[in-house]
mmCIF file of C-alpha atoms in Angstrom:
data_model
loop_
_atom_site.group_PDB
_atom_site.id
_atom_site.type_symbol
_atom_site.label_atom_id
_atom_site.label_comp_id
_atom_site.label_asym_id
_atom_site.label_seq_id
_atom_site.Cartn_x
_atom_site.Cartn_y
_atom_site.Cartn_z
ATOM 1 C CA UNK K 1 20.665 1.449 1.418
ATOM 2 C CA UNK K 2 20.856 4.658 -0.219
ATOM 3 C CA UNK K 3 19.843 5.477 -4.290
ATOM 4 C CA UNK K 4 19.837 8.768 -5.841
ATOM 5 C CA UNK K 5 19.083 10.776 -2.609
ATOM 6 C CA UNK K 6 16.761 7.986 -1.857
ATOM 7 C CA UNK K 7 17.140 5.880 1.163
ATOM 8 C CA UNK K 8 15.908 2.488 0.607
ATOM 9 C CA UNK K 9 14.936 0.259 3.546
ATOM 10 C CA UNK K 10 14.490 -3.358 2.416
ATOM 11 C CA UNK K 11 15.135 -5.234 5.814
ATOM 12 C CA UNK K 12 18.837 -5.176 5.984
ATOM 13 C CA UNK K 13 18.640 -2.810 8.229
ATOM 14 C CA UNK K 14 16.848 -5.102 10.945
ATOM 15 C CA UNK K 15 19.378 -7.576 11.529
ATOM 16 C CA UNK K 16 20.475 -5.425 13.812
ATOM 17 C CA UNK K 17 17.621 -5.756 15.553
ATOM 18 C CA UNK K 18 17.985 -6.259 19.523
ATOM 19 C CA UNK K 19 16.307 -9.697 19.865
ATOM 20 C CA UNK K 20 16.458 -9.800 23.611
ATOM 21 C CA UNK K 21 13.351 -9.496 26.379
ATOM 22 C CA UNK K 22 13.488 -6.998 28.921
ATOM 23 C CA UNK K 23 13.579 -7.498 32.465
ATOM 24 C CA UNK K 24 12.071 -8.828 34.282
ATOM 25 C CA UNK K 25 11.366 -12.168 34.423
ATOM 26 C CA UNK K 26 8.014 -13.422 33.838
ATOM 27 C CA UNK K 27 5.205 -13.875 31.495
ATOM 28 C CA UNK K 28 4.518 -11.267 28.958
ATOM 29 C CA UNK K 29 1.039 -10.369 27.425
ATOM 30 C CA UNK K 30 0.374 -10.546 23.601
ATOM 31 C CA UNK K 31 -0.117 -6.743 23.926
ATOM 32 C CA UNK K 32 3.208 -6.139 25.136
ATOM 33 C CA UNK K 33 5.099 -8.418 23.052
ATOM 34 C CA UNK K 34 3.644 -6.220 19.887
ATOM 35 C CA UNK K 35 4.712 -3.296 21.518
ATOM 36 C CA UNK K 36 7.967 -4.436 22.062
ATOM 37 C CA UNK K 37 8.590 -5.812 18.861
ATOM 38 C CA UNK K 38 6.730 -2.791 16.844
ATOM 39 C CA UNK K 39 9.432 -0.422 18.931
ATOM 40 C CA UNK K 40 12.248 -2.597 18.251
ATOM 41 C CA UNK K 41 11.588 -2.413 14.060
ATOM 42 C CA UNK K 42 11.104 0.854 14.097
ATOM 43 C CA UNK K 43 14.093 2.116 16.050
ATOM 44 C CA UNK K 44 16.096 0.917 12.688
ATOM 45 C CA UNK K 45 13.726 2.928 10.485
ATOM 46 C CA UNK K 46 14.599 6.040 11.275
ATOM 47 C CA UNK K 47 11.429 6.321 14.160
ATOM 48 C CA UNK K 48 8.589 5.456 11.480
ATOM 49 C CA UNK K 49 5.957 2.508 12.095
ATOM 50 C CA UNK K 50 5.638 -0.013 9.222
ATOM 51 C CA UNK K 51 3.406 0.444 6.678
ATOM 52 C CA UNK K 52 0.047 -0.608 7.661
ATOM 53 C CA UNK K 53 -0.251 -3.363 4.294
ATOM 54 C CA UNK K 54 3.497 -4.622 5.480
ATOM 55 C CA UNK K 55 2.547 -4.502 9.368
ATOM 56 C CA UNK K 56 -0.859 -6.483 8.283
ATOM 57 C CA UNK K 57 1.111 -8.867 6.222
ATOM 58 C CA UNK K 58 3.498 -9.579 9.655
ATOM 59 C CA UNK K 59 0.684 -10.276 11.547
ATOM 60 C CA UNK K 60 -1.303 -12.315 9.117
ATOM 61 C CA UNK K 61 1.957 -14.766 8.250
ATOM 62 C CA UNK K 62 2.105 -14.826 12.499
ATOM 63 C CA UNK K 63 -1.482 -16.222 12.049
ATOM 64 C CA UNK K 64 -2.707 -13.864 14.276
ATOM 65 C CA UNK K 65 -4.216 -11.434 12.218
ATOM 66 C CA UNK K 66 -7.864 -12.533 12.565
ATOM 67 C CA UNK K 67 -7.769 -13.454 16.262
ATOM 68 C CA UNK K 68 -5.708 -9.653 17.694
ATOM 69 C CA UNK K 69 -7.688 -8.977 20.605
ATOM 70 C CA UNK K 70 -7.052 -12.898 21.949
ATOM 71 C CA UNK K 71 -3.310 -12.392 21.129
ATOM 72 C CA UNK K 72 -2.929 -9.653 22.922
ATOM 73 C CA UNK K 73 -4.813 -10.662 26.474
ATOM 74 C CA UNK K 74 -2.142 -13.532 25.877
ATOM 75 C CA UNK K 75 0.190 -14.445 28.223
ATOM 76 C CA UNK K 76 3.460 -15.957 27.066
ATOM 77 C CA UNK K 77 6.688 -17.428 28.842
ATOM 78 C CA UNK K 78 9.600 -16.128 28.153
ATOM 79 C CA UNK K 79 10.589 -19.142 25.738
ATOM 80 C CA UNK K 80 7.733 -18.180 23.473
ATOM 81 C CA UNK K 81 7.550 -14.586 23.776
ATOM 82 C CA UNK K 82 10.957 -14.655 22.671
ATOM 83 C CA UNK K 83 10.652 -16.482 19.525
ATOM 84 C CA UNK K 84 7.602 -14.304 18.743
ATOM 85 C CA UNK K 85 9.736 -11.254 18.667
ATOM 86 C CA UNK K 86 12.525 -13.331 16.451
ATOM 87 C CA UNK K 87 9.658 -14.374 14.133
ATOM 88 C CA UNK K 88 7.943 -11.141 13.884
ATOM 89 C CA UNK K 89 11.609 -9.073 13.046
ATOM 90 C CA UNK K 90 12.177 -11.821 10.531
ATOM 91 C CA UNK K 91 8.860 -11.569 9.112
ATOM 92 C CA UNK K 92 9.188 -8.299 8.928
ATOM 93 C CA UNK K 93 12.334 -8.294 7.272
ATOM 94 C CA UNK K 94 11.294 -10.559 4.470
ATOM 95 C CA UNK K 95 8.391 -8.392 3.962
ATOM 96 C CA UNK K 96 10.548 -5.358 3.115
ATOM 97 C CA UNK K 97 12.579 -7.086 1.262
ATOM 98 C CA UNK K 98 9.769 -7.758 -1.291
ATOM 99 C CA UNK K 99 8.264 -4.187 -0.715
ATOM 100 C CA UNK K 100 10.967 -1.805 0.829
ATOM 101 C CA UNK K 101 10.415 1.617 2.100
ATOM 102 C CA UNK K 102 11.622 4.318 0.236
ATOM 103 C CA UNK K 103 12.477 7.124 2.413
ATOM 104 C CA UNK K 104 13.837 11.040 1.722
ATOM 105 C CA UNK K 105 15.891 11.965 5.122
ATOM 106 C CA UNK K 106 15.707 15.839 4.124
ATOM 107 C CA UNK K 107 19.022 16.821 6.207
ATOM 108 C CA UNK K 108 19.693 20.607 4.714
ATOM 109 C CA UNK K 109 22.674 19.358 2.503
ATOM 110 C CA UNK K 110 20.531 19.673 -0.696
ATOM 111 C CA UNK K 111 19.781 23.035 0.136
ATOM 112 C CA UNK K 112 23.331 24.028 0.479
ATOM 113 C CA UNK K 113 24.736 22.648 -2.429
ATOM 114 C CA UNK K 114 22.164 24.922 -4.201
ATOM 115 C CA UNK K 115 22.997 28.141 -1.785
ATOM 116 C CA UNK K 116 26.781 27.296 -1.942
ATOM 117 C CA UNK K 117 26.882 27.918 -5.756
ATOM 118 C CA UNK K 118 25.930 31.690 -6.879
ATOM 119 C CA UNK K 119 25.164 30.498 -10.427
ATOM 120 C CA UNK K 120 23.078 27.609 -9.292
ATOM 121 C CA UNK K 121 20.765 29.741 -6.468
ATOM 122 C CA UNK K 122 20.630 32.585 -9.361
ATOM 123 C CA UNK K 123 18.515 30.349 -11.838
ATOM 124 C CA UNK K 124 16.509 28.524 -9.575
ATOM 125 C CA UNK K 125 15.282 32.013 -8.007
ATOM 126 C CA UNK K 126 14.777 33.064 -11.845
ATOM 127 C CA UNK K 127 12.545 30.162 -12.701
ATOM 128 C CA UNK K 128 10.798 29.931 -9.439
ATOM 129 C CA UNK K 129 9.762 34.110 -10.181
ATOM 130 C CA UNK K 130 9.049 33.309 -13.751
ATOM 131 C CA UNK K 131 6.795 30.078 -12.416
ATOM 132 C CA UNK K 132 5.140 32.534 -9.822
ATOM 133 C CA UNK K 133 4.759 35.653 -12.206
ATOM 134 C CA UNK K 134 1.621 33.988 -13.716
ATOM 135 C CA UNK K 135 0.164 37.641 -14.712
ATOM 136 C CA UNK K 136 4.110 38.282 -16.135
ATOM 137 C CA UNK K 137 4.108 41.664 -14.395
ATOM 138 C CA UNK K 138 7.580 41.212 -13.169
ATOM 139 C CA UNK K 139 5.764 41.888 -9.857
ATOM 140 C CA UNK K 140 4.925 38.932 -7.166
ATOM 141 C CA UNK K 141 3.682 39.242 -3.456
ATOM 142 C CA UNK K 142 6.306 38.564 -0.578
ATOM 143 C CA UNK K 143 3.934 35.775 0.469
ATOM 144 C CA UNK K 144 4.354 33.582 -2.732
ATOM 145 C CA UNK K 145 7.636 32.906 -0.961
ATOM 146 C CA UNK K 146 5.774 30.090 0.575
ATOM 147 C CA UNK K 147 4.150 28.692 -2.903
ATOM 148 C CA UNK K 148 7.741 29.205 -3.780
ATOM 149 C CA UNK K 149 9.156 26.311 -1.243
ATOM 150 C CA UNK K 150 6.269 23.873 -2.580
ATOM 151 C CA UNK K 151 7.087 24.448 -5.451
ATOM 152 C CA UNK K 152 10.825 23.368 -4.348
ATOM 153 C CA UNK K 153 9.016 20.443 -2.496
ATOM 154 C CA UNK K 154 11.093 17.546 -1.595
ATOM 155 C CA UNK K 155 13.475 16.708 -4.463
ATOM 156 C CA UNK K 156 15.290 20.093 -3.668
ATOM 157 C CA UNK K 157 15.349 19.233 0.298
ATOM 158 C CA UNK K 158 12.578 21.524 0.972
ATOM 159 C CA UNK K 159 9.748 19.886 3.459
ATOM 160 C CA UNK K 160 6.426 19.749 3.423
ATOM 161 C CA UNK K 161 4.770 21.980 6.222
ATOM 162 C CA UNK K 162 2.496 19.492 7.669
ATOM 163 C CA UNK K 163 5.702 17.878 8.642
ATOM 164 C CA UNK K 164 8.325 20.489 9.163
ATOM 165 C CA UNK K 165 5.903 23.423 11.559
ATOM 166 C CA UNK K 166 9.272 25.162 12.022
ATOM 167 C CA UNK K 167 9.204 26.060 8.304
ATOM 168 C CA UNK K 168 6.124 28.770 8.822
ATOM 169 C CA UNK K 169 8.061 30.479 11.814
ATOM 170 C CA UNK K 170 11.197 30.979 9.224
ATOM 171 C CA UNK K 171 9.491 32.695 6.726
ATOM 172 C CA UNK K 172 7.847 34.896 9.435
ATOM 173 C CA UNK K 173 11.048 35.976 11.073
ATOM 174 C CA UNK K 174 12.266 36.929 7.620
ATOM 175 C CA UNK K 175 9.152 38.783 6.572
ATOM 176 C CA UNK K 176 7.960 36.986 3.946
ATOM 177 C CA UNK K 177 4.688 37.217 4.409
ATOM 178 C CA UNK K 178 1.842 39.960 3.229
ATOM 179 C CA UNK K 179 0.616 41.840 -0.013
ATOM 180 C CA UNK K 180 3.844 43.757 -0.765
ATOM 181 C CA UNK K 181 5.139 43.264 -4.049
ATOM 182 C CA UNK K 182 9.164 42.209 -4.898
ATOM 183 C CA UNK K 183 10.484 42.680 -8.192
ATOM 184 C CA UNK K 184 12.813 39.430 -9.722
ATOM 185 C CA UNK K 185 16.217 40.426 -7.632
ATOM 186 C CA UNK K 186 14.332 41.666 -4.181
ATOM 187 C CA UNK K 187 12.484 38.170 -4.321
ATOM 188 C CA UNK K 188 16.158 36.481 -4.994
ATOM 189 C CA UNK K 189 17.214 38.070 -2.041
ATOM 190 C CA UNK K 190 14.490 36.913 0.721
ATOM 191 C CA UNK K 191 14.369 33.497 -0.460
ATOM 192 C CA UNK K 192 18.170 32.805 0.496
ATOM 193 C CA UNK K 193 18.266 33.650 4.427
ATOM 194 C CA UNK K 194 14.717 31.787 4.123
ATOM 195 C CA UNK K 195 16.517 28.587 2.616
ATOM 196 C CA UNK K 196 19.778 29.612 4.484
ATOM 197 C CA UNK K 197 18.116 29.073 8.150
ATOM 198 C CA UNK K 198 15.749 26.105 6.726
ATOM 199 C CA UNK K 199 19.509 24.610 5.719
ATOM 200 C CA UNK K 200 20.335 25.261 9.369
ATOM 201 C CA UNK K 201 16.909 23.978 11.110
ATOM 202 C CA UNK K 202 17.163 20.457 9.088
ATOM 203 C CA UNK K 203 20.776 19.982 9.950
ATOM 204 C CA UNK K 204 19.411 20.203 13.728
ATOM 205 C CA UNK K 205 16.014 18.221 13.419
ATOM 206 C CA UNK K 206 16.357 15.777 9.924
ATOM 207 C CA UNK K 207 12.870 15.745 8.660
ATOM 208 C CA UNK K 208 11.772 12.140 7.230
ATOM 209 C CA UNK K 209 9.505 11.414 4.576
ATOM 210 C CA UNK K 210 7.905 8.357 3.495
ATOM 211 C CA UNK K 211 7.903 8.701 -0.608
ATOM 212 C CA UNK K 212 4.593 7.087 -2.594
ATOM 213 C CA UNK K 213 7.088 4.955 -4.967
ATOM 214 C CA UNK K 214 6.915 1.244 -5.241
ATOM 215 C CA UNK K 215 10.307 -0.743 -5.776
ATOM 216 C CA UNK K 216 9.915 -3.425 -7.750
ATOM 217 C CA UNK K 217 12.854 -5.536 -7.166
ATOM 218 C CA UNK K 218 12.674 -9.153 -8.494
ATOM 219 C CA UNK K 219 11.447 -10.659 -5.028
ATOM 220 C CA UNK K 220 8.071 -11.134 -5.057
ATOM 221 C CA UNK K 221 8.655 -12.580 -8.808
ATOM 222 C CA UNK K 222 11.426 -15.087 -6.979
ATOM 223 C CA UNK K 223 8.561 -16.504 -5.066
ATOM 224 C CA UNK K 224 6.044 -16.767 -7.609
ATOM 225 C CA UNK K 225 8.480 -19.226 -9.266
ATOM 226 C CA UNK K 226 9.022 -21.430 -6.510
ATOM 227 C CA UNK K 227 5.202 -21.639 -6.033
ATOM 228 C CA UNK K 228 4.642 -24.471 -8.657
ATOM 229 C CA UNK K 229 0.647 -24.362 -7.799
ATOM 230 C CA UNK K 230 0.526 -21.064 -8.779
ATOM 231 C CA UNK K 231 2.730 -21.476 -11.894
ATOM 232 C CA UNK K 232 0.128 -23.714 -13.340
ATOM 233 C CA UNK K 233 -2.407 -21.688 -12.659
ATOM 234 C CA UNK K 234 -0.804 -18.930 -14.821
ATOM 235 C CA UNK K 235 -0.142 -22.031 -17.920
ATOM 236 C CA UNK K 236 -3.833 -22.722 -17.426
ATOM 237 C CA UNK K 237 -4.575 -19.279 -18.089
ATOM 238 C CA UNK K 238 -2.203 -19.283 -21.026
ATOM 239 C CA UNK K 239 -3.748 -21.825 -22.049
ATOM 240 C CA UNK K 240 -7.149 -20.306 -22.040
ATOM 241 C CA UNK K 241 -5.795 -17.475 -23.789
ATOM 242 C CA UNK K 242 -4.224 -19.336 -26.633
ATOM 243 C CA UNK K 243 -7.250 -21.617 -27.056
ATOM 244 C CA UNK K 244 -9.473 -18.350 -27.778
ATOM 245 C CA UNK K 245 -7.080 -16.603 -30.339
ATOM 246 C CA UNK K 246 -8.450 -16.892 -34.103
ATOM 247 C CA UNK K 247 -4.965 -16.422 -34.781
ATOM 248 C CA UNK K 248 -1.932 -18.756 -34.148
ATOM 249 C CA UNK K 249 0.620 -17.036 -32.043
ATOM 250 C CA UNK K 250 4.215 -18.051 -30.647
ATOM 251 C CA UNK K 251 4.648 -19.278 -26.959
ATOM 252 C CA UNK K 252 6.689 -15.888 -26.538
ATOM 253 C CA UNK K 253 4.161 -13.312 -28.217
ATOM 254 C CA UNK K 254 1.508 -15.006 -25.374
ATOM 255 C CA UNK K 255 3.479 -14.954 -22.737
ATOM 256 C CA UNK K 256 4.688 -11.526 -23.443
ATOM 257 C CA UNK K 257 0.943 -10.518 -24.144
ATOM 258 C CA UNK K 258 -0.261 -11.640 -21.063
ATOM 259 C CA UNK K 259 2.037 -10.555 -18.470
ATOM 260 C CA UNK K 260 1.810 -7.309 -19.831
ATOM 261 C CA UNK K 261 -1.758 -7.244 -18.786
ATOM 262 C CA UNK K 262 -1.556 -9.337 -15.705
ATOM 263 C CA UNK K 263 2.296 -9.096 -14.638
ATOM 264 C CA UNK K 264 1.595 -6.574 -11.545
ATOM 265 C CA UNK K 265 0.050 -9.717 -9.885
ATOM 266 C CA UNK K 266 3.341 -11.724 -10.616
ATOM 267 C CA UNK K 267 5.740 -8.912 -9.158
ATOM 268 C CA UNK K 268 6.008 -7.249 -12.151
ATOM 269 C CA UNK K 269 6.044 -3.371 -12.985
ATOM 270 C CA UNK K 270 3.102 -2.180 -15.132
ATOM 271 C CA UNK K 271 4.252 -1.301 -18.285
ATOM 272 C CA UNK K 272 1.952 1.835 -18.785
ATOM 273 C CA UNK K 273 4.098 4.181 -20.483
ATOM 274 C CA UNK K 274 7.218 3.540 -19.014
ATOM 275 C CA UNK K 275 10.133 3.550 -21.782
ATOM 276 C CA UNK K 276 12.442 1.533 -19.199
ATOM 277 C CA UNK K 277 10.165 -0.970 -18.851
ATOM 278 C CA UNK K 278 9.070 -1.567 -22.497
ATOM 279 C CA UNK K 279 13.205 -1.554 -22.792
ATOM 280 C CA UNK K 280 13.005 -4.827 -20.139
ATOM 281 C CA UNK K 281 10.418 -6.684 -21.523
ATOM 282 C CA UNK K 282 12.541 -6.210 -25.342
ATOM 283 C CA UNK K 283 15.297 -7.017 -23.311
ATOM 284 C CA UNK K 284 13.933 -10.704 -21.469
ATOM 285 C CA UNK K 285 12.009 -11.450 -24.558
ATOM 286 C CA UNK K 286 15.118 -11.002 -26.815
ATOM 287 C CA UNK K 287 16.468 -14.493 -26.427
ATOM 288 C CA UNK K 288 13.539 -16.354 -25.733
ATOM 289 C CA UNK K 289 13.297 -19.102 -28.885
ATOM 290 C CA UNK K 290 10.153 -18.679 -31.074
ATOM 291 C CA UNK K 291 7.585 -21.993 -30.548
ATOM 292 C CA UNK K 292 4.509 -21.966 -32.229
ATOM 293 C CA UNK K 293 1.685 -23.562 -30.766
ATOM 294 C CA UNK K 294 0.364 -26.368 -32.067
ATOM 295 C CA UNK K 295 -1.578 -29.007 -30.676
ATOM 296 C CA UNK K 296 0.349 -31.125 -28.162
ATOM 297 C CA UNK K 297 2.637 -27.650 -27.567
ATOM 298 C CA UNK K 298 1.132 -27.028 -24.201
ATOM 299 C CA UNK K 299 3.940 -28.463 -22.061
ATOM 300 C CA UNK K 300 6.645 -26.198 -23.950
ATOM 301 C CA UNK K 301 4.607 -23.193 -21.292
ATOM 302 C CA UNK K 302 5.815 -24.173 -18.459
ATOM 303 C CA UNK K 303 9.401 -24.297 -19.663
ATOM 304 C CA UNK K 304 9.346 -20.943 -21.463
ATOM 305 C CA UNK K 305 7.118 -19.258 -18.709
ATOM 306 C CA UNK K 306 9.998 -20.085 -15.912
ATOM 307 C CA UNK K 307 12.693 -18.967 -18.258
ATOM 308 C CA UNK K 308 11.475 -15.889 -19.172
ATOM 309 C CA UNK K 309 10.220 -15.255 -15.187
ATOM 310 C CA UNK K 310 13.928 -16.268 -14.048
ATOM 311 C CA UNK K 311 15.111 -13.608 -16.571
ATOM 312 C CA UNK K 312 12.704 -11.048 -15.309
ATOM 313 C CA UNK K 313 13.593 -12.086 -11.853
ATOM 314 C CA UNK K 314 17.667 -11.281 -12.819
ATOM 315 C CA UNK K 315 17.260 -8.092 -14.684
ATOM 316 C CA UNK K 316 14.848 -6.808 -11.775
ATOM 317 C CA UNK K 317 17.453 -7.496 -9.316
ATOM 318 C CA UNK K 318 20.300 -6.054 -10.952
ATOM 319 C CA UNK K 319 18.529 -2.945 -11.870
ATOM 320 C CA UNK K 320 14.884 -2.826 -9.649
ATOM 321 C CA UNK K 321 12.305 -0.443 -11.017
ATOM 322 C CA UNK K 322 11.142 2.210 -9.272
ATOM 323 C CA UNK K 323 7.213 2.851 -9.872
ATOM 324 C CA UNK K 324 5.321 6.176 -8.495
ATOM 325 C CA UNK K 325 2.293 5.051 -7.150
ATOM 326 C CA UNK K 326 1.126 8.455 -7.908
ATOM 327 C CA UNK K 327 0.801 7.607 -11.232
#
């Protein structure tokens, strides 16, 4: 699944997954099995391991997260090892599905749609100079070249060089490198065959990065409501809350109050100062009928806590939010 020059993977892509044991017969060791089935996952995405939390979440739902080392000196029949593999792609599956991946596949296309238009490649060589030209001399060095692709970075298709080595030997072969100084239109004119053959390289060897972004998708929240233990541990805490106000408040205002302050641990995305999600929570809380609380009120939580989750749950779905853990 693809978004905005954003690949998403949130388990679709492992049904897919070849299932079957290898030859030949015979038992197969714990250690093995995790090999296999770690290989098998990450064939469909795109070469990369899971995520270490996701990849300890597998294991632990496997129930052998605490007991590893007497998994893998294991021996299992083929039976067994082969509904461990089904499990683990399943569980695996689910998992990204509550927490995808999101993924940049940096292919060279960005770059040419920026070299491919004149006017375009003109103004981002302008503002990457003017960026650069922190003493406004109208002078730079050949070697801020390279600031000059980090400052590109990844939303322009430009990769970092820890993972793309290739990228130092380009702007070596094109000279851009040293203490000699390029005025605006001299700079203009080394960064293109730099970005030209970087185009070229990624076409040949796609560079994949793992971006630091958390989708928050409506999943996690799904499960929450279908957990009725730990929905009336949140009504207790409403509760709580209500019961220590000096102030009488609606149902809604303490709902909305406190899953503002502890939604993240629901599924939710912190509000912070996101406009778009201050828009969602006007948006959910919009319809939701005005109760005041007074005594006797308390079983009037439960029904507006799961209809204002549910809505949550719908809007998140149709439209997930995508937070930079960065941030």
């Amino acid at each position: 699944m693809a978004d905005g020059g954003l690949t998403i993977l949130d388990g679709n892509q492992l049904k897919a997954v070849d299932l079957s044991l290898p030859s030949p017969d015979g038992a197969v060791t714990g250690a093995q099995l995790l090999e296999l089935a770690e290989s098998r996952v990450s064939a469909f995405l795109f070469g990369l391991a899971l995520p270490e939390n996701l990849k300890s979440a597998v294991l632990r739902r496997l129930e052998i997260g605490d007991d590893f080392s007497s998994f893998s000196a294991k021996e299992l029949d083929r039976e067994n090892a082969s509904s461990f593999l089904q499990n683990y792609v399943s569980i695996a599956a689910d998992e990204l599905k509550d927490d995808p991946m999101v993924l940049s596949i940096l292919d060279g296309k960005a770059l040419r749609i920026i070299l491919e238009d004149e006017d375009d490649f003109a103004m981002l060589a302008e503002n990457l100079f003017t960026d650069l030209d922190i003493e406004d001399r109208g002078k730079i060095r050949k070697s801020e070249i390279q600031n000059a692709l980090l400052h590109m970075g990844i939303e322009m298709g430009v990769p970092p060089f820890a993972e793309f080595p290739r990228l130092s030997d380009i702007l070596k072969k094109h000279g851009a490198e040293g203490e000699e100084e390029l005025g605006q239109a001299q700079f203009a004119q080394l960064l293109q065959p730099v970005l030209q053959e970087l185009a070229d390289a990624l076409t040949e060897n796609h560079v994949v990065v793992v971006q630091n972004v958390k989708i928050i998708n409506g999943s996690q929240l799904r499960k929450v409501l279908a957990n009725e233990k730990l929905l009336n541990d949140v009504v207790d805490k409403l509760i709580q809350e209500k019961n220590g106000q000096a102030d009488a408040k609606t149902t809604k205002e303490l709902i909305r109050s406190f899953l503002q302050k502890n939604g993240k641990d629901l599924g939710l995305p912190p509000l912070r100062a996101d406009e778009m999600v201050v828009l969602l929570y006007d948006a959910v809380f919009a319809d939701v009928e005005e109760t005041k609380n007074t005594p006797g009120s308390e079983e009037n939580f439960m029904v507006v806590l799961k209809e204002i989750l549910v809505r949550f749950a719908e809007q998140l779905e149709a439209n997930p939010v995508f937070h930079d853990l960065g941030i």
